[in-house]
PDB file of N, CA and C in Angstrom:
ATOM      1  N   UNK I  16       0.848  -1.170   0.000  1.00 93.00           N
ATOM      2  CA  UNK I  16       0.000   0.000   0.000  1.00 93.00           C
ATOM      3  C   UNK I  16       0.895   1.235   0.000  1.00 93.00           C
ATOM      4  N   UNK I  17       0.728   2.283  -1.087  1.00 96.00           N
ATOM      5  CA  UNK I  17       1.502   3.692  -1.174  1.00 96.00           C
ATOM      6  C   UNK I  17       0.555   4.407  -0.073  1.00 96.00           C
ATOM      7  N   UNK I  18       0.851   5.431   0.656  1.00 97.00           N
ATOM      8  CA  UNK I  18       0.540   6.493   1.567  1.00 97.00           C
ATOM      9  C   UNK I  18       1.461   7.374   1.580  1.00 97.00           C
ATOM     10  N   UNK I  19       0.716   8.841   1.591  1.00 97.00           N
ATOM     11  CA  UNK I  19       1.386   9.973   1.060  1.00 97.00           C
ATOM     12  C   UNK I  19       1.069  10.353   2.797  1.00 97.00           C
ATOM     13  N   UNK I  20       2.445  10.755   3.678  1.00 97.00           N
ATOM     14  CA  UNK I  20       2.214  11.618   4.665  1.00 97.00           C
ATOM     15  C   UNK I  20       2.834  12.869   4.598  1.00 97.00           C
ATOM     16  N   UNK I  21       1.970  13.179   4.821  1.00 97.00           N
ATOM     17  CA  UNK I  21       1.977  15.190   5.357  1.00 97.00           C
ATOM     18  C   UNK I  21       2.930  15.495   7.100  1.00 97.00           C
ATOM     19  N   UNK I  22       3.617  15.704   6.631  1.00 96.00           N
ATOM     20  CA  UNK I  22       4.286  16.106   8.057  1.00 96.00           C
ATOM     21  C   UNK I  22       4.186  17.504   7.818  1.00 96.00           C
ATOM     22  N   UNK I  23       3.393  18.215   8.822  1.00 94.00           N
ATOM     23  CA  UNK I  23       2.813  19.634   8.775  1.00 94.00           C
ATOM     24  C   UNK I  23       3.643  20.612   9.025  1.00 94.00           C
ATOM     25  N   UNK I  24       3.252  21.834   7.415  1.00 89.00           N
ATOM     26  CA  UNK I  24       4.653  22.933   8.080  1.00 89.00           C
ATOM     27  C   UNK I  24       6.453  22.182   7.550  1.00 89.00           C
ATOM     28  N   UNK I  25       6.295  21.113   7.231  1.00 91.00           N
ATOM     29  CA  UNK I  25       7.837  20.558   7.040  1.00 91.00           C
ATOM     30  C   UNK I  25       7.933  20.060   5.653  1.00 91.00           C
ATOM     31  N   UNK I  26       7.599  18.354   5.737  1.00 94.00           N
ATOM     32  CA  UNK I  26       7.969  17.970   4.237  1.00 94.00           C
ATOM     33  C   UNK I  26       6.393  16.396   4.014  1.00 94.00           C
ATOM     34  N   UNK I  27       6.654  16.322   2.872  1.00 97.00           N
ATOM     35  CA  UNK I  27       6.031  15.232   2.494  1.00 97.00           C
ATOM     36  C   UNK I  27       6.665  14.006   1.636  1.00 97.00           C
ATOM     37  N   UNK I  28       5.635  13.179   2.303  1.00 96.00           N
ATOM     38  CA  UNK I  28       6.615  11.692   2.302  1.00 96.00           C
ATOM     39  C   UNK I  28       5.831  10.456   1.241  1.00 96.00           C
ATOM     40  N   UNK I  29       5.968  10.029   0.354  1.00 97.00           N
ATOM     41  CA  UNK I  29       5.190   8.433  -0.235  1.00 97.00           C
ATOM     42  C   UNK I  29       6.407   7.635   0.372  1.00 97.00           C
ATOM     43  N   UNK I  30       5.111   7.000   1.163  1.00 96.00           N
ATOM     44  CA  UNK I  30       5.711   5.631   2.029  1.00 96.00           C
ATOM     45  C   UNK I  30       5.312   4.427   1.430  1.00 96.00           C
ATOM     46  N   UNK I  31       5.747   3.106   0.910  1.00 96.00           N
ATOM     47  CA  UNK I  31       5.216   1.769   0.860  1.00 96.00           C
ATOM     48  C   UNK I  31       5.313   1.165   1.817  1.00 96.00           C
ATOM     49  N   UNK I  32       4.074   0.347   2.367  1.00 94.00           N
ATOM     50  CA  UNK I  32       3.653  -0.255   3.159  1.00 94.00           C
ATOM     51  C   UNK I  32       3.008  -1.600   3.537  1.00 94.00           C
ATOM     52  N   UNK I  33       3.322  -3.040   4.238  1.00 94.00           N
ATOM     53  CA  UNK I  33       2.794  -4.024   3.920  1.00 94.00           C
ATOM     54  C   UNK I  33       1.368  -4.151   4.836  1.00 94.00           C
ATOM     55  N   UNK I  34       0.500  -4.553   4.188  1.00 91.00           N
ATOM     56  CA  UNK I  34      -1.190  -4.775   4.302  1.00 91.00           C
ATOM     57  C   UNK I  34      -0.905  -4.957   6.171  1.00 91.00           C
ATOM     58  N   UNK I  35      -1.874  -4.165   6.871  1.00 93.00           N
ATOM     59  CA  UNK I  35      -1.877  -4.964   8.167  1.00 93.00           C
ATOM     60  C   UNK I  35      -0.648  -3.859   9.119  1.00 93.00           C
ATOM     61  N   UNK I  36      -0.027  -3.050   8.193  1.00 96.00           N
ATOM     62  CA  UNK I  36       0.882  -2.290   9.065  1.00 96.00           C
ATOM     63  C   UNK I  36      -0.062  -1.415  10.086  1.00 96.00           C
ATOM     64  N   UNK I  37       0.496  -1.067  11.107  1.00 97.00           N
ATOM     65  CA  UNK I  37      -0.209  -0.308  11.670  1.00 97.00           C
ATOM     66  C   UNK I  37       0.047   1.489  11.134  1.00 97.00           C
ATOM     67  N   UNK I  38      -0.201   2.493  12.423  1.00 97.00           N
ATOM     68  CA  UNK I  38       0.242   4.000  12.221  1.00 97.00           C
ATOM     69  C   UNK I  38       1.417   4.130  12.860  1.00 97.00           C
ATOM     70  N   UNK I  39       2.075   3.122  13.456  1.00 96.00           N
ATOM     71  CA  UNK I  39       3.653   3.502  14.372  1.00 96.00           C
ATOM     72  C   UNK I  39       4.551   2.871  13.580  1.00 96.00           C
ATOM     73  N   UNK I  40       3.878   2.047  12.384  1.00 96.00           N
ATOM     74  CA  UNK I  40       4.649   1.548  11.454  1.00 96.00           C
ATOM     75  C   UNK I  40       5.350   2.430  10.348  1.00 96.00           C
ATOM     76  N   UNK I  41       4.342   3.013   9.864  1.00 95.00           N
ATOM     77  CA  UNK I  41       4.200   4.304   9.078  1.00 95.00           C
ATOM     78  C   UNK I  41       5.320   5.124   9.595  1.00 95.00           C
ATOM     79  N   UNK I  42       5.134   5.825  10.795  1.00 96.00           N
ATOM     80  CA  UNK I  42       5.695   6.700  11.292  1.00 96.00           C
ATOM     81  C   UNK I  42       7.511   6.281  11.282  1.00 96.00           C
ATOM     82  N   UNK I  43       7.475   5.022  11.887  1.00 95.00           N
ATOM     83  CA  UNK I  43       9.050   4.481  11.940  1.00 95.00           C
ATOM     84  C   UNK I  43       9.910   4.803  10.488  1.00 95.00           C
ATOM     85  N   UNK I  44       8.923   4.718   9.358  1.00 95.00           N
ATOM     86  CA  UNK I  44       9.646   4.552   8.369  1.00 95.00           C
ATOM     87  C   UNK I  44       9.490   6.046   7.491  1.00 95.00           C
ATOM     88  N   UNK I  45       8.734   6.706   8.155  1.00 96.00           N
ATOM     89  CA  UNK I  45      10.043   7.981   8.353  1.00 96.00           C
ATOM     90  C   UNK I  45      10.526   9.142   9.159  1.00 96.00           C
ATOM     91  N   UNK I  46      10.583   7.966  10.563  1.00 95.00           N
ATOM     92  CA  UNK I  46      11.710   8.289  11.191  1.00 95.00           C
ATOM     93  C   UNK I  46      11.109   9.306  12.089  1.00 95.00           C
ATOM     94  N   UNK I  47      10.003   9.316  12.919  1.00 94.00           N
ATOM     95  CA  UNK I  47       9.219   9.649  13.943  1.00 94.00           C
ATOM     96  C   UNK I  47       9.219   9.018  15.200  1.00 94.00           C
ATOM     97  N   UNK I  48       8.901   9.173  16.337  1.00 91.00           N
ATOM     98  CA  UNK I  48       8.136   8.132  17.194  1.00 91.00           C
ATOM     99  C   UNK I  48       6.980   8.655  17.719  1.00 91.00           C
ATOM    100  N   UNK I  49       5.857   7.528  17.538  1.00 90.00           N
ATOM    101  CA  UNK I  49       4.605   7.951  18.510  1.00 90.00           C
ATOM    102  C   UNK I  49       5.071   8.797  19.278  1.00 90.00           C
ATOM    103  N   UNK I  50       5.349   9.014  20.175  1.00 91.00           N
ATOM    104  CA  UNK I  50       5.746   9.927  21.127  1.00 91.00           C
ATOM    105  C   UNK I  50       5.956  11.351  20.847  1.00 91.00           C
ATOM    106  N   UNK I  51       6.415  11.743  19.589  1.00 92.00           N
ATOM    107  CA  UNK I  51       6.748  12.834  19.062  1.00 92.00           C
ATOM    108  C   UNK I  51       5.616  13.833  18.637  1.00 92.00           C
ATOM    109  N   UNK I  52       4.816  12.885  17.566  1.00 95.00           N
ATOM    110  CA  UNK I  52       3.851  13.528  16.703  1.00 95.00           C
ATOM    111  C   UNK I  52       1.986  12.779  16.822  1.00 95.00           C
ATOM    112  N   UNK I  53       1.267  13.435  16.213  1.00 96.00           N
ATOM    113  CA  UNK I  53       0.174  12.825  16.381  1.00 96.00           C
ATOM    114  C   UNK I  53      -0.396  12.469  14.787  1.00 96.00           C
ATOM    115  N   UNK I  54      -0.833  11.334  14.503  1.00 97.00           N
ATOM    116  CA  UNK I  54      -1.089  11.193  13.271  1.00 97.00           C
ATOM    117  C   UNK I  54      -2.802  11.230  12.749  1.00 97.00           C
ATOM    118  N   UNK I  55      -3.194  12.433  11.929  1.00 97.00           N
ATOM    119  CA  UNK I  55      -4.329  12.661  12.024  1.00 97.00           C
ATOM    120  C   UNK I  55      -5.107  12.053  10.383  1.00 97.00           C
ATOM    121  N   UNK I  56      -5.880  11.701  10.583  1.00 97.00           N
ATOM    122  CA  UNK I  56      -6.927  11.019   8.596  1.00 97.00           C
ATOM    123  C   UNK I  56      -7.879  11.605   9.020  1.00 97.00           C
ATOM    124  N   UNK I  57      -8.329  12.729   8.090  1.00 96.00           N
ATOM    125  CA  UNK I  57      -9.510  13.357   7.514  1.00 96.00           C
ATOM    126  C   UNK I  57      -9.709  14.449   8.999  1.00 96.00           C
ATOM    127  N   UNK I  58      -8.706  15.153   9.639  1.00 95.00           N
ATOM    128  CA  UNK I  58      -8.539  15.868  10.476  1.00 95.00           C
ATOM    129  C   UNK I  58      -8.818  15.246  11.746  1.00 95.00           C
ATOM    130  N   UNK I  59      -8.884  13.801  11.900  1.00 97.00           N
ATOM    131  CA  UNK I  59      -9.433  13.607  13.681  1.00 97.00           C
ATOM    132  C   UNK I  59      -7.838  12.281  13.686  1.00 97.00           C
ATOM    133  N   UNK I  60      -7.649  12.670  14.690  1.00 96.00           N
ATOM    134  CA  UNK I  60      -6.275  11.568  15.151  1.00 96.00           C
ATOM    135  C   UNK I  60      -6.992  10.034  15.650  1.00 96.00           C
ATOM    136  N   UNK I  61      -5.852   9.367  15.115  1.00 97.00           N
ATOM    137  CA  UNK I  61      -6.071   7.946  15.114  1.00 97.00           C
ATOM    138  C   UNK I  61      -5.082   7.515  16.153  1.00 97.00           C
ATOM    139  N   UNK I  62      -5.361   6.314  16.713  1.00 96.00           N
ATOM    140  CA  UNK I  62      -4.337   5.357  17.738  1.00 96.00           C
ATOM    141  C   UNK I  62      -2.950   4.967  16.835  1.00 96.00           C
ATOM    142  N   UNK I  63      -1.881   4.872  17.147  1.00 95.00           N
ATOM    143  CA  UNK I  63      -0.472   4.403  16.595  1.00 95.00           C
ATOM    144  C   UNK I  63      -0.787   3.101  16.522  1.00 95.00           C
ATOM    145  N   UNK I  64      -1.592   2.196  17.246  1.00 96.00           N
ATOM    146  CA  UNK I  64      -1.498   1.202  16.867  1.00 96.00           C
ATOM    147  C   UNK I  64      -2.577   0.588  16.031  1.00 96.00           C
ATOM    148  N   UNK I  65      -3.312   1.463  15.193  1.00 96.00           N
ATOM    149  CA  UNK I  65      -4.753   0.692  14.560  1.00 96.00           C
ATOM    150  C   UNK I  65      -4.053   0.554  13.158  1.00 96.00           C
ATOM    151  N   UNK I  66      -4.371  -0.178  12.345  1.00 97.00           N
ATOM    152  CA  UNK I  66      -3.807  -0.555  10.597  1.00 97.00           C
ATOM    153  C   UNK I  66      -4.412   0.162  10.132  1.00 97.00           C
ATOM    154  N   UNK I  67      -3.346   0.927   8.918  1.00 97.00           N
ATOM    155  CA  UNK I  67      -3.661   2.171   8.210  1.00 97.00           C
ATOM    156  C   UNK I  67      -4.419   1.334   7.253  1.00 97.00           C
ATOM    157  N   UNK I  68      -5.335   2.708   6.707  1.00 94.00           N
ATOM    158  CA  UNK I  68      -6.557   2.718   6.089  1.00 94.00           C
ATOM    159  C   UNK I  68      -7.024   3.258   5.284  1.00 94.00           C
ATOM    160  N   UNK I  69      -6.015   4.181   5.587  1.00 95.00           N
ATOM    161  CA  UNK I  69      -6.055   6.172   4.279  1.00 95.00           C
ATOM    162  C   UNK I  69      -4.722   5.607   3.323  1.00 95.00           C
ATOM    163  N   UNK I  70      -4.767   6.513   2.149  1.00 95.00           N
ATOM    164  CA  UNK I  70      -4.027   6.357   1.655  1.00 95.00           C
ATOM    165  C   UNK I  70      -3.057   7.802   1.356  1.00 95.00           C
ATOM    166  N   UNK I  71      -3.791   8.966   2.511  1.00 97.00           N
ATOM    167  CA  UNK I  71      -3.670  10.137   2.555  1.00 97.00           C
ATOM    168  C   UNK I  71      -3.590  10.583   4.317  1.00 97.00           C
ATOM    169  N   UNK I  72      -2.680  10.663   5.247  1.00 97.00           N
ATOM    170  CA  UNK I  72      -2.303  10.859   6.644  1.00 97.00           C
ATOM    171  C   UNK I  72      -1.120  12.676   6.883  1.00 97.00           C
ATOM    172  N   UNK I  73      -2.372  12.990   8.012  1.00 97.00           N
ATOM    173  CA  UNK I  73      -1.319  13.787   8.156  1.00 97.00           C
ATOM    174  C   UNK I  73      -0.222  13.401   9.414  1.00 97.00           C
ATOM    175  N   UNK I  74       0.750  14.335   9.383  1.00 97.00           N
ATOM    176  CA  UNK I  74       1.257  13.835  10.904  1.00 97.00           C
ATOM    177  C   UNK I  74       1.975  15.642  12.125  1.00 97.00           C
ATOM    178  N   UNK I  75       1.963  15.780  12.583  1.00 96.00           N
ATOM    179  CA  UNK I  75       1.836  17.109  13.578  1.00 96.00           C
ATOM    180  C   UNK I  75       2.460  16.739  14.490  1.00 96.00           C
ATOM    181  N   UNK I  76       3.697  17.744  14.118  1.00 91.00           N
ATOM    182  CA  UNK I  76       4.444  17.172  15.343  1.00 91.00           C
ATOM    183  C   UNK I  76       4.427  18.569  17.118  1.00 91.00           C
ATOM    184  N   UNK I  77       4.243  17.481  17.932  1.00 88.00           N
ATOM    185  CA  UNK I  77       4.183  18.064  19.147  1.00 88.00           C
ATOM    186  C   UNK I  77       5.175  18.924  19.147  1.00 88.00           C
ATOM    187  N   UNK I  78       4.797  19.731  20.767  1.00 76.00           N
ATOM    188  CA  UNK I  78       5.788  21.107  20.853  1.00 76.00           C
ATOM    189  C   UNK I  78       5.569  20.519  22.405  1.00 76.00           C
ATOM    190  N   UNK I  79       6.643  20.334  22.746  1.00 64.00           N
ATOM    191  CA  UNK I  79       6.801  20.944  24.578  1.00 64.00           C
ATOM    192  C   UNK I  79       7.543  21.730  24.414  1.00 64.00           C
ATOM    193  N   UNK I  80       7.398  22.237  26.196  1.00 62.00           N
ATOM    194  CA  UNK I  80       8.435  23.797  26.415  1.00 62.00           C
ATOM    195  C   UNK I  80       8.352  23.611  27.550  1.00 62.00           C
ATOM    196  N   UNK I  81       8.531  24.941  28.582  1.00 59.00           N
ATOM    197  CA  UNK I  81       8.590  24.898  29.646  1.00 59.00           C
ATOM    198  C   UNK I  81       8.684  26.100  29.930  1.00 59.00           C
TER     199      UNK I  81
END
């Protein structure tokens, strides 16, 4: 499966992907961690671990500060 992610504000990515991958799968391959960013389809965020489904993901990456 091709999926085009949007990393917001930065760059965009076509990822290939095998059937059954999840969204932390996605993310690994390019070079994210759950932890970092939140990955959103059709503007509402999904779990890292549910199998992608879109063939179109954005991804937003968090800000801490202090």
């Amino acid at each position: 499966m091709d999926v085009t992610v949007d990393v917001v504000s930065e760059t965009t990515h076509e990822v290939s992907i095998d059937d059954g991958a999840t969204y932390a799968d996605l993310l690994s391959a390019i070079d994210y961690s759950p932890q970092e960013v939140s990955v959103l389809v059709d503007g509402s965020p999904v779990p890292e671990d549910q199998p992608v489904a879109a063939d179109t993901v954005q991804v937003v990456r968090l800000i801490k500060g202090g």
